[in-house]
Amino acid sequence: VRTVMRYSRACANALVSRGIKLLVVACNTVSAVALDMLRVELDIPVLGAMETALHLAALVGDRFGLIAYHENQYGNLQGLVRRYGMEHKVAGWASSCFDLPDIVANRDAMVENFVAAAKRLVAERQADVIIPTGISQCPVHIDPRWLSAEMRRS
């Protein structure tokens, strides 16, 4: 925890010294561990990626399906969802079945697993919004436009 906080503080301060006006913390681990610290210490708005995703999703839908890299992330992510008071919006959880270090070597399987999980969340759990819980899934390895078209083929 101290290491995450130390690196978070150093990175945030470096960005602030370069003149940023808003910080979006894209790492859910940093959001869980250091978001409050950064909000207190910085003189700019600080948002967490999950916080932002959940609130934007609430503008367009009522039931969220969240897809993590791997099931081992559920506890941290469920804590973030609870923190933002959005448990009642969660239709279900799924994973693309690869931990972060293994995604690149298994890209095609990860994409296939992600799409299958998203379709299951929509069909079986009536999710009307799918939230990828890490940028290494979408948009880094899955183009959002392609994914939207693929989801419409259901």
Coordinates of N, CA, C and O in Angstrom, one line a residue:
V1 N 0.8 -1.2 0.0 CA 0.0 0.0 0.0 C 0.9 1.3 0.0 O 0.6 2.2 -0.8
R2 N 1.9 1.3 0.8 CA 2.8 2.4 0.9 C 3.5 2.7 -0.4 O 3.6 3.8 -0.8
T3 N 3.9 1.6 -1.1 CA 4.5 1.8 -2.4 C 3.6 2.4 -3.4 O 3.9 3.3 -4.2
V4 N 2.3 1.9 -3.5 CA 1.3 2.4 -4.4 C 1.1 3.9 -4.1 O 1.1 4.7 -5.0
M5 N 1.0 4.2 -2.8 CA 0.8 5.7 -2.4 C 2.0 6.5 -2.8 O 1.8 7.6 -3.4
R6 N 3.2 6.0 -2.6 CA 4.4 6.8 -2.9 C 4.5 7.0 -4.4 O 4.7 8.2 -4.9
Y7 N 4.3 6.0 -5.2 CA 4.4 6.2 -6.7 C 3.2 7.1 -7.2 O 3.4 7.9 -8.1
S8 N 2.0 6.9 -6.6 CA 0.9 7.7 -7.0 C 1.2 9.2 -6.8 O 0.9 10.0 -7.6
R9 N 1.7 9.5 -5.6 CA 2.0 10.9 -5.2 C 3.1 11.4 -6.2 O 2.9 12.5 -6.7
A10 N 4.1 10.7 -6.4 CA 5.2 11.1 -7.3 C 4.7 11.4 -8.7 O 5.0 12.4 -9.3
C11 N 3.9 10.5 -9.3 CA 3.4 10.6 -10.6 C 2.5 11.8 -10.7 O 2.5 12.6 -11.7
A12 N 1.6 11.9 -9.8 CA 0.6 13.0 -9.8 C 1.3 14.4 -9.6 O 1.0 15.3 -10.4
N13 N 2.3 14.5 -8.7 CA 3.0 15.7 -8.6 C 3.8 16.1 -9.8 O 3.8 17.3 -10.2
A14 N 4.3 15.1 -10.5 CA 5.0 15.4 -11.8 C 4.1 15.9 -12.8 O 4.4 16.9 -13.6
L15 N 2.9 15.3 -12.9 CA 1.9 15.8 -13.9 C 1.4 17.2 -13.5 O 1.2 18.1 -14.4
V16 N 1.1 17.5 -12.2 CA 0.7 18.8 -11.8 C 1.8 19.8 -12.1 O 1.5 20.9 -12.6
S17 N 3.0 19.5 -11.9 CA 4.1 20.4 -12.2 C 4.2 20.8 -13.7 O 4.7 21.8 -14.1
R18 N 3.6 19.9 -14.6 CA 3.6 20.2 -16.0 C 2.3 20.9 -16.4 O 2.0 21.1 -17.6
G19 N 1.4 21.2 -15.4 CA 0.3 22.1 -15.7 C -1.0 21.4 -16.0 O -1.9 22.1 -16.5
I20 N -1.2 20.2 -15.6 CA -2.5 19.5 -15.9 C -3.6 20.2 -15.0 O -3.3 20.8 -14.0
K21 N -4.8 20.2 -15.5 CA -5.9 20.9 -14.8 C -6.9 19.9 -14.2 O -7.7 20.2 -13.4
L22 N -6.7 18.6 -14.5 CA -7.6 17.5 -14.0 C -6.8 16.2 -14.1 O -6.1 16.0 -15.1
L23 N -6.9 15.4 -13.1 CA -6.3 14.1 -13.1 C -7.3 13.0 -13.0 O -8.2 12.9 -12.1
V24 N -7.3 12.1 -14.0 CA -8.1 10.9 -14.0 C -7.2 9.7 -13.7 O -6.3 9.4 -14.5
V25 N -7.4 9.1 -12.6 CA -6.6 7.9 -12.2 C -7.2 6.7 -12.9 O -8.3 6.2 -12.6
A26 N -6.4 6.2 -13.9 CA -6.9 5.1 -14.7 C -6.6 3.7 -14.1 O -7.1 2.7 -14.7
C27 N -5.9 3.7 -13.1 CA -5.6 2.4 -12.4 C -6.5 2.2 -11.2 O -6.6 3.0 -10.3
N28 N -7.3 1.0 -11.3 CA -8.2 0.8 -10.2 C -7.5 0.5 -8.9 O -8.1 0.8 -7.8
T29 N -6.3 0.0 -8.9 CA -5.5 -0.2 -7.7 C -5.2 1.1 -7.0 O -5.4 1.3 -5.8
V30 N -4.8 2.0 -7.8 CA -4.5 3.4 -7.3 C -5.7 4.0 -6.8 O -5.7 4.7 -5.7
S31 N -6.8 3.8 -7.5 CA -8.1 4.4 -7.0 C -8.5 3.9 -5.7 O -8.9 4.6 -4.8
A32 N -8.3 2.6 -5.5 CA -8.7 1.9 -4.2 C -7.8 2.3 -3.1 O -8.2 2.5 -1.9
V33 N -6.5 2.6 -3.4 CA -5.5 2.8 -2.3 C -5.2 4.3 -2.1 O -5.1 4.8 -1.0
A34 N -5.1 5.1 -3.2 CA -4.5 6.4 -3.1 C -5.4 7.6 -3.5 O -5.0 8.7 -3.5
L35 N -6.6 7.3 -4.0 CA -7.5 8.4 -4.6 C -7.8 9.5 -3.6 O -7.6 10.6 -3.9
D36 N -8.2 9.1 -2.4 CA -8.5 10.1 -1.3 C -7.2 10.9 -1.0 O -7.4 12.2 -0.8
M37 N -6.1 10.3 -0.9 CA -4.9 11.0 -0.6 C -4.6 12.1 -1.7 O -4.3 13.2 -1.4
L38 N -4.7 11.7 -3.0 CA -4.5 12.6 -4.1 C -5.5 13.7 -4.1 O -5.1 14.9 -4.3
R39 N -6.7 13.5 -3.7 CA -7.7 14.5 -3.7 C -7.4 15.5 -2.6 O -7.6 16.7 -2.8
V40 N -6.9 15.1 -1.5 CA -6.5 16.0 -0.4 C -5.3 16.8 -0.7 O -5.2 18.0 -0.5
E41 N -4.3 16.2 -1.3 CA -3.0 16.8 -1.6 C -2.9 17.7 -2.8 O -2.1 18.6 -2.8
L42 N -3.7 17.4 -3.8 CA -3.6 18.2 -5.1 C -4.7 19.3 -5.1 O -5.8 19.2 -4.6
D43 N -4.3 20.4 -5.8 CA -5.2 21.5 -5.9 C -6.0 21.5 -7.2 O -6.4 22.5 -7.8
I44 N -6.2 20.3 -7.8 CA -6.9 20.1 -9.0 C -7.9 19.0 -8.8 O -7.8 18.2 -7.9
P45 N -9.0 18.9 -9.6 CA -9.9 17.8 -9.4 C -9.2 16.4 -9.8 O -8.4 16.3 -10.7
V46 N -9.6 15.4 -9.0 CA -9.0 14.1 -9.2 C -10.2 13.1 -9.2 O -11.0 13.0 -8.3
L47 N -10.3 12.4 -10.4 CA -11.3 11.4 -10.6 C -10.7 10.0 -10.7 O -9.7 9.8 -11.3
G48 N -11.5 9.0 -10.3 CA -11.1 7.6 -10.5 C -11.8 7.1 -11.8 O -12.9 7.5 -12.1
A49 N -11.1 6.2 -12.5 CA -11.7 5.7 -13.8 C -13.0 4.9 -13.5 O -13.9 5.1 -14.2
M50 N -13.0 4.1 -12.5 CA -14.2 3.3 -12.2 C -15.3 4.3 -11.7 O -16.5 4.1 -12.1
E51 N -15.0 5.3 -10.9 CA -16.0 6.3 -10.5 C -16.6 6.9 -11.7 O -17.8 7.1 -11.9
T52 N -15.7 7.4 -12.6 CA -16.2 8.0 -13.9 C -17.0 7.1 -14.7 O -18.1 7.5 -15.2
A53 N -16.6 5.9 -14.9 CA -17.3 4.9 -15.7 C -18.7 4.6 -15.2 O -19.6 4.5 -15.9
L54 N -18.7 4.4 -13.8 CA -20.0 4.1 -13.2 C -21.0 5.2 -13.3 O -22.2 5.0 -13.7
H55 N -20.5 6.4 -13.1 CA -21.5 7.6 -13.2 C -21.9 7.9 -14.7 O -23.0 8.2 -14.9
L56 N -21.0 7.7 -15.6 CA -21.4 7.8 -17.0 C -22.4 6.7 -17.4 O -23.3 7.0 -18.1
A57 N -22.1 5.5 -17.0 CA -23.0 4.4 -17.3 C -24.4 4.7 -16.7 O -25.4 4.3 -17.3
A58 N -24.5 5.3 -15.5 CA -25.8 5.6 -14.9 C -26.6 6.6 -15.7 O -27.8 6.6 -15.6
L59 N -25.9 7.4 -16.6 CA -26.6 8.3 -17.4 C -27.3 7.6 -18.6 O -28.2 8.2 -19.1
V60 N -26.8 6.4 -19.0 CA -27.4 5.8 -20.2 C -28.0 4.5 -19.9 O -28.6 3.9 -20.8
G61 N -27.9 3.9 -18.7 CA -28.5 2.6 -18.4 C -28.8 2.4 -17.0 O -28.5 3.2 -16.1
D62 N -29.4 1.3 -16.7 CA -29.9 0.9 -15.4 C -29.2 -0.3 -14.8 O -29.1 -0.4 -13.6
R63 N -28.7 -1.2 -15.6 CA -28.1 -2.4 -15.2 C -26.7 -2.6 -15.8 O -26.6 -2.7 -17.0
F64 N -25.7 -2.7 -15.0 CA -24.3 -2.7 -15.5 C -23.7 -4.1 -15.4 O -23.9 -4.8 -14.4
G65 N -23.1 -4.5 -16.5 CA -22.3 -5.7 -16.5 C -20.8 -5.3 -16.5 O -20.4 -4.5 -17.3
L66 N -20.1 -5.7 -15.5 CA -18.6 -5.3 -15.4 C -17.8 -6.5 -15.7 O -18.0 -7.6 -15.2
I67 N -16.8 -6.3 -16.6 CA -15.9 -7.3 -17.0 C -14.5 -7.0 -16.6 O -13.9 -6.0 -17.1
A68 N -13.9 -7.8 -15.7 CA -12.6 -7.7 -15.2 C -11.6 -8.5 -16.1 O -12.0 -9.3 -16.9
Y69 N -10.3 -8.2 -15.9 CA -9.3 -9.1 -16.5 C -9.5 -10.5 -16.1 O -9.5 -11.5 -16.8
H70 N -9.5 -10.7 -14.7 CA -9.5 -12.0 -14.1 C -10.4 -11.9 -12.8 O -10.5 -10.8 -12.2
E71 N -10.9 -13.0 -12.4 CA -11.7 -13.1 -11.2 C -11.0 -12.6 -10.0 O -11.6 -12.2 -9.0
N72 N -9.7 -12.7 -10.0 CA -8.9 -12.2 -8.8 C -9.1 -10.7 -8.5 O -8.6 -10.2 -7.5
Q73 N -9.6 -10.0 -9.5 CA -9.8 -8.6 -9.3 C -11.2 -8.2 -8.7 O -11.4 -7.1 -8.4
Y74 N -12.1 -9.2 -8.6 CA -13.4 -8.9 -8.2 C -13.5 -8.1 -6.9 O -14.3 -7.2 -6.7
G75 N -12.8 -8.6 -5.9 CA -12.8 -8.0 -4.6 C -12.5 -6.5 -4.6 O -13.3 -5.7 -4.0
N76 N -11.4 -6.1 -5.2 CA -11.1 -4.7 -5.3 C -12.1 -3.9 -6.1 O -12.5 -2.8 -5.7
L77 N -12.6 -4.5 -7.2 CA -13.6 -3.8 -8.0 C -14.9 -3.6 -7.3 O -15.6 -2.6 -7.4
Q78 N -15.3 -4.7 -6.6 CA -16.6 -4.6 -5.8 C -16.5 -3.6 -4.7 O -17.5 -2.9 -4.5
G79 N -15.3 -3.4 -4.2 CA -15.1 -2.4 -3.2 C -15.3 -1.0 -3.8 O -15.9 -0.1 -3.1
L80 N -14.8 -0.8 -5.0 CA -15.0 0.5 -5.6 C -16.4 0.8 -6.0 O -16.9 1.9 -5.8
V81 N -17.1 -0.3 -6.5 CA -18.5 -0.1 -6.8 C -19.3 0.3 -5.5 O -20.2 1.2 -5.5
R82 N -19.0 -0.4 -4.4 CA -19.7 -0.1 -3.1 C -19.3 1.3 -2.7 O -20.2 2.0 -2.2
R83 N -18.1 1.7 -2.8 CA -17.6 3.0 -2.4 C -18.5 4.1 -3.1 O -18.8 5.2 -2.5
Y84 N -18.8 3.9 -4.4 CA -19.6 4.9 -5.1 C -21.1 4.7 -5.1 O -21.9 5.3 -5.8
G85 N -21.5 3.7 -4.2 CA -23.0 3.5 -4.0 C -23.7 3.0 -5.2 O -24.9 3.3 -5.4
M86 N -23.0 2.1 -6.0 CA -23.6 1.7 -7.3 C -23.9 0.2 -7.3 O -24.2 -0.4 -8.3
E87 N -23.9 -0.5 -6.1 CA -24.1 -1.9 -6.1 C -25.5 -2.3 -6.7 O -25.6 -3.3 -7.3
H88 N -26.5 -1.5 -6.4 CA -27.8 -1.8 -6.9 C -27.9 -1.7 -8.5 O -28.9 -2.2 -9.0
K89 N -26.9 -1.1 -9.1 CA -26.9 -1.1 -10.6 C -26.2 -2.3 -11.2 O -26.3 -2.4 -12.4
V90 N -25.5 -3.0 -10.5 CA -24.7 -4.1 -11.0 C -25.6 -5.3 -11.3 O -26.1 -5.9 -10.4
A91 N -25.6 -5.7 -12.6 CA -26.4 -6.9 -13.0 C -25.5 -8.1 -12.9 O -26.1 -9.2 -12.6
G92 N -24.2 -8.0 -13.0 CA -23.4 -9.1 -12.9 C -21.9 -8.8 -13.2 O -21.6 -7.7 -13.7
W93 N -21.1 -9.8 -12.8 CA -19.6 -9.7 -13.0 C -19.2 -10.8 -14.0 O -19.7 -11.9 -13.9
A94 N -18.1 -10.5 -14.7 CA -17.5 -11.6 -15.6 C -16.0 -11.2 -15.7 O -15.6 -10.1 -15.3
S95 N -15.3 -12.1 -16.3 CA -13.9 -11.8 -16.6 C -13.5 -12.3 -18.0 O -14.2 -13.2 -18.5
S96 N -12.4 -11.7 -18.5 CA -11.9 -12.2 -19.8 C -10.9 -13.4 -19.5 O -10.3 -13.8 -20.5
C97 N -10.7 -13.7 -18.3 CA -10.0 -14.9 -17.9 C -8.5 -14.9 -18.0 O -7.8 -15.9 -18.0
F98 N -7.9 -13.7 -18.2 CA -6.5 -13.6 -18.2 C -6.0 -12.5 -17.3 O -6.6 -11.4 -17.3
D99 N -5.0 -12.8 -16.5 CA -4.5 -11.7 -15.6 C -3.7 -10.7 -16.5 O -3.3 -11.1 -17.6
L100 N -3.6 -9.5 -16.1 CA -3.0 -8.5 -16.9 C -1.7 -8.8 -17.6 O -1.5 -8.6 -18.8
P101 N -0.7 -9.5 -16.9 CA 0.5 -9.8 -17.6 C 0.4 -10.8 -18.8 O 1.2 -10.9 -19.6
D102 N -0.7 -11.5 -18.8 CA -0.9 -12.6 -19.8 C -1.8 -12.1 -21.0 O -2.0 -12.9 -21.9
I103 N -2.3 -10.9 -20.9 CA -3.3 -10.5 -22.0 C -2.6 -10.4 -23.3 O -3.1 -10.8 -24.3
V104 N -1.4 -9.8 -23.4 CA -0.8 -9.6 -24.7 C -0.5 -10.9 -25.4 O -0.8 -11.1 -26.6
A105 N 0.0 -11.9 -24.7 CA 0.3 -13.2 -25.3 C -1.0 -14.0 -25.6 O -0.9 -14.9 -26.4
N106 N -2.1 -13.6 -25.1 CA -3.4 -14.3 -25.3 C -4.4 -13.4 -25.8 O -5.6 -13.6 -25.5
R107 N -4.0 -12.4 -26.6 CA -5.0 -11.4 -27.0 C -6.2 -11.9 -27.7 O -7.3 -11.6 -27.3
D108 N -6.1 -12.8 -28.7 CA -7.3 -13.3 -29.4 C -8.2 -14.1 -28.4 O -9.4 -13.9 -28.5
A109 N -7.7 -14.9 -27.6 CA -8.5 -15.6 -26.6 C -9.2 -14.6 -25.6 O -10.4 -14.8 -25.3
M110 N -8.4 -13.6 -25.2 CA -9.0 -12.6 -24.3 C -10.2 -11.9 -25.0 O -11.2 -11.7 -24.4
V111 N -10.0 -11.5 -26.2 CA -11.1 -10.8 -27.0 C -12.3 -11.7 -27.1 O -13.4 -11.3 -26.8
E112 N -12.1 -12.9 -27.4 CA -13.2 -13.9 -27.6 C -13.9 -14.1 -26.2 O -15.1 -14.1 -26.2
N113 N -13.1 -14.2 -25.2 CA -13.7 -14.4 -23.8 C -14.5 -13.1 -23.4 O -15.6 -13.2 -22.8
F114 N -13.9 -12.0 -23.7 CA -14.6 -10.7 -23.3 C -15.9 -10.6 -24.0 O -16.9 -10.3 -23.4
V115 N -16.0 -10.8 -25.3 CA -17.2 -10.7 -26.1 C -18.2 -11.7 -25.6 O -19.4 -11.4 -25.4
A116 N -17.8 -12.9 -25.4 CA -18.7 -14.0 -24.9 C -19.3 -13.6 -23.5 O -20.5 -13.7 -23.3
A117 N -18.4 -13.0 -22.6 CA -18.9 -12.6 -21.3 C -19.9 -11.4 -21.4 O -20.9 -11.4 -20.7
A118 N -19.6 -10.5 -22.3 CA -20.5 -9.3 -22.5 C -21.8 -9.8 -23.0 O -22.9 -9.4 -22.5
K119 N -21.8 -10.7 -24.0 CA -23.1 -11.2 -24.5 C -23.9 -12.0 -23.5 O -25.1 -11.9 -23.4
R120 N -23.2 -12.8 -22.6 CA -23.9 -13.5 -21.5 C -24.5 -12.5 -20.5 O -25.6 -12.7 -20.1
L121 N -23.7 -11.4 -20.2 CA -24.3 -10.5 -19.2 C -25.5 -9.8 -19.7 O -26.5 -9.5 -19.0
V122 N -25.5 -9.5 -21.0 CA -26.7 -8.9 -21.6 C -27.9 -9.9 -21.7 O -29.0 -9.6 -21.3
A123 N -27.6 -11.1 -22.2 CA -28.7 -12.1 -22.4 C -29.2 -12.7 -21.1 O -30.4 -12.8 -20.9
E124 N -28.3 -13.0 -20.2 CA -28.7 -13.7 -19.0 C -29.0 -12.8 -17.8 O -29.8 -13.2 -16.9
R125 N -28.3 -11.7 -17.7 CA -28.4 -10.8 -16.6 C -29.1 -9.5 -16.9 O -29.2 -8.6 -16.1
Q126 N -29.5 -9.3 -18.2 CA -30.2 -8.1 -18.6 C -29.4 -6.8 -18.4 O -29.9 -5.8 -18.2
A127 N -28.1 -6.9 -18.5 CA -27.2 -5.7 -18.5 C -27.5 -4.9 -19.7 O -27.6 -5.4 -20.8
D128 N -27.6 -3.6 -19.5 CA -27.8 -2.7 -20.6 C -26.6 -1.8 -20.8 O -26.5 -1.0 -21.8
V129 N -25.6 -1.9 -20.0 CA -24.3 -1.2 -20.1 C -23.2 -2.2 -19.7 O -23.3 -2.9 -18.7
I130 N -22.2 -2.3 -20.6 CA -21.0 -3.2 -20.3 C -19.9 -2.3 -19.9 O -19.6 -1.3 -20.7
I131 N -19.3 -2.5 -18.8 CA -18.1 -1.7 -18.4 C -16.9 -2.5 -18.3 O -16.7 -3.4 -17.5
P132 N -15.9 -2.3 -19.3 CA -14.6 -3.0 -19.1 C -13.9 -2.3 -18.0 O -13.8 -1.1 -17.9
T133 N -13.4 -3.1 -17.0 CA -12.8 -2.5 -15.8 C -11.3 -2.3 -15.9 O -10.7 -2.1 -14.9
G134 N -10.8 -2.4 -17.1 CA -9.4 -2.1 -17.3 C -9.1 -1.7 -18.8 O -9.7 -2.3 -19.7
I135 N -8.3 -0.7 -19.0 CA -8.1 -0.2 -20.4 C -7.3 -1.2 -21.2 O -7.4 -1.0 -22.4
S136 N -6.6 -2.1 -20.6 CA -5.9 -3.1 -21.5 C -6.9 -4.0 -22.2 O -6.5 -4.7 -23.1
Q137 N -8.1 -4.1 -21.8 CA -9.1 -4.9 -22.5 C -9.7 -4.0 -23.6 O -9.5 -4.3 -24.8
C138 N -10.3 -2.9 -23.2 CA -10.9 -2.0 -24.2 C -10.6 -0.6 -23.7 O -11.0 -0.3 -22.5
P139 N -10.0 0.2 -24.4 CA -9.7 0.2 -25.8 C -8.4 -0.3 -26.3 O -8.1 -0.3 -27.5
V140 N -7.5 -0.7 -25.5 CA -6.1 -1.0 -25.9 C -6.2 -2.2 -26.9 O -5.6 -2.2 -28.0
H141 N -6.8 -3.3 -26.5 CA -6.8 -4.5 -27.3 C -8.1 -4.8 -28.0 O -8.2 -5.6 -28.9
I142 N -9.2 -4.1 -27.7 CA -10.4 -4.2 -28.3 C -10.9 -2.9 -28.7 O -11.1 -2.0 -27.9
D143 N -11.0 -2.7 -30.0 CA -11.5 -1.4 -30.5 C -13.0 -1.2 -30.1 O -13.8 -2.1 -30.5
P144 N -13.3 -0.1 -29.5 CA -14.7 0.1 -29.0 C -15.7 0.1 -30.2 O -16.8 -0.5 -30.0
R145 N -15.4 0.6 -31.4 CA -16.3 0.5 -32.5 C -16.5 -0.9 -33.0 O -17.7 -1.3 -33.2
W146 N -15.5 -1.7 -33.0 CA -15.6 -3.1 -33.4 C -16.5 -3.8 -32.4 O -17.4 -4.6 -32.7
L147 N -16.2 -3.6 -31.1 CA -17.0 -4.2 -30.0 C -18.5 -3.9 -30.1 O -19.3 -4.8 -30.0
S148 N -18.8 -2.6 -30.4 CA -20.2 -2.2 -30.5 C -20.9 -3.0 -31.6 O -22.0 -3.5 -31.5
A149 N -20.2 -3.1 -32.8 CA -20.7 -3.8 -33.9 C -20.9 -5.3 -33.6 O -21.9 -5.9 -33.9
E150 N -19.9 -5.9 -32.9 CA -20.0 -7.3 -32.5 C -21.1 -7.5 -31.6 O -21.8 -8.6 -31.7
M151 N -21.4 -6.6 -30.6 CA -22.5 -6.8 -29.7 C -23.8 -6.7 -30.4 O -24.8 -7.4 -30.0
R152 N -23.9 -5.9 -31.4 CA -25.2 -5.8 -32.2 C -25.5 -7.0 -33.0 O -26.6 -7.3 -33.3
R153 N -24.5 -7.9 -33.2 CA -24.7 -9.1 -34.0 C -25.4 -10.2 -33.2 O -25.7 -11.2 -33.7
S154 N -25.6 -10.0 -31.9 CA -26.1 -11.0 -31.0 C -27.4 -11.5 -31.5 O -28.3 -10.9 -31.9

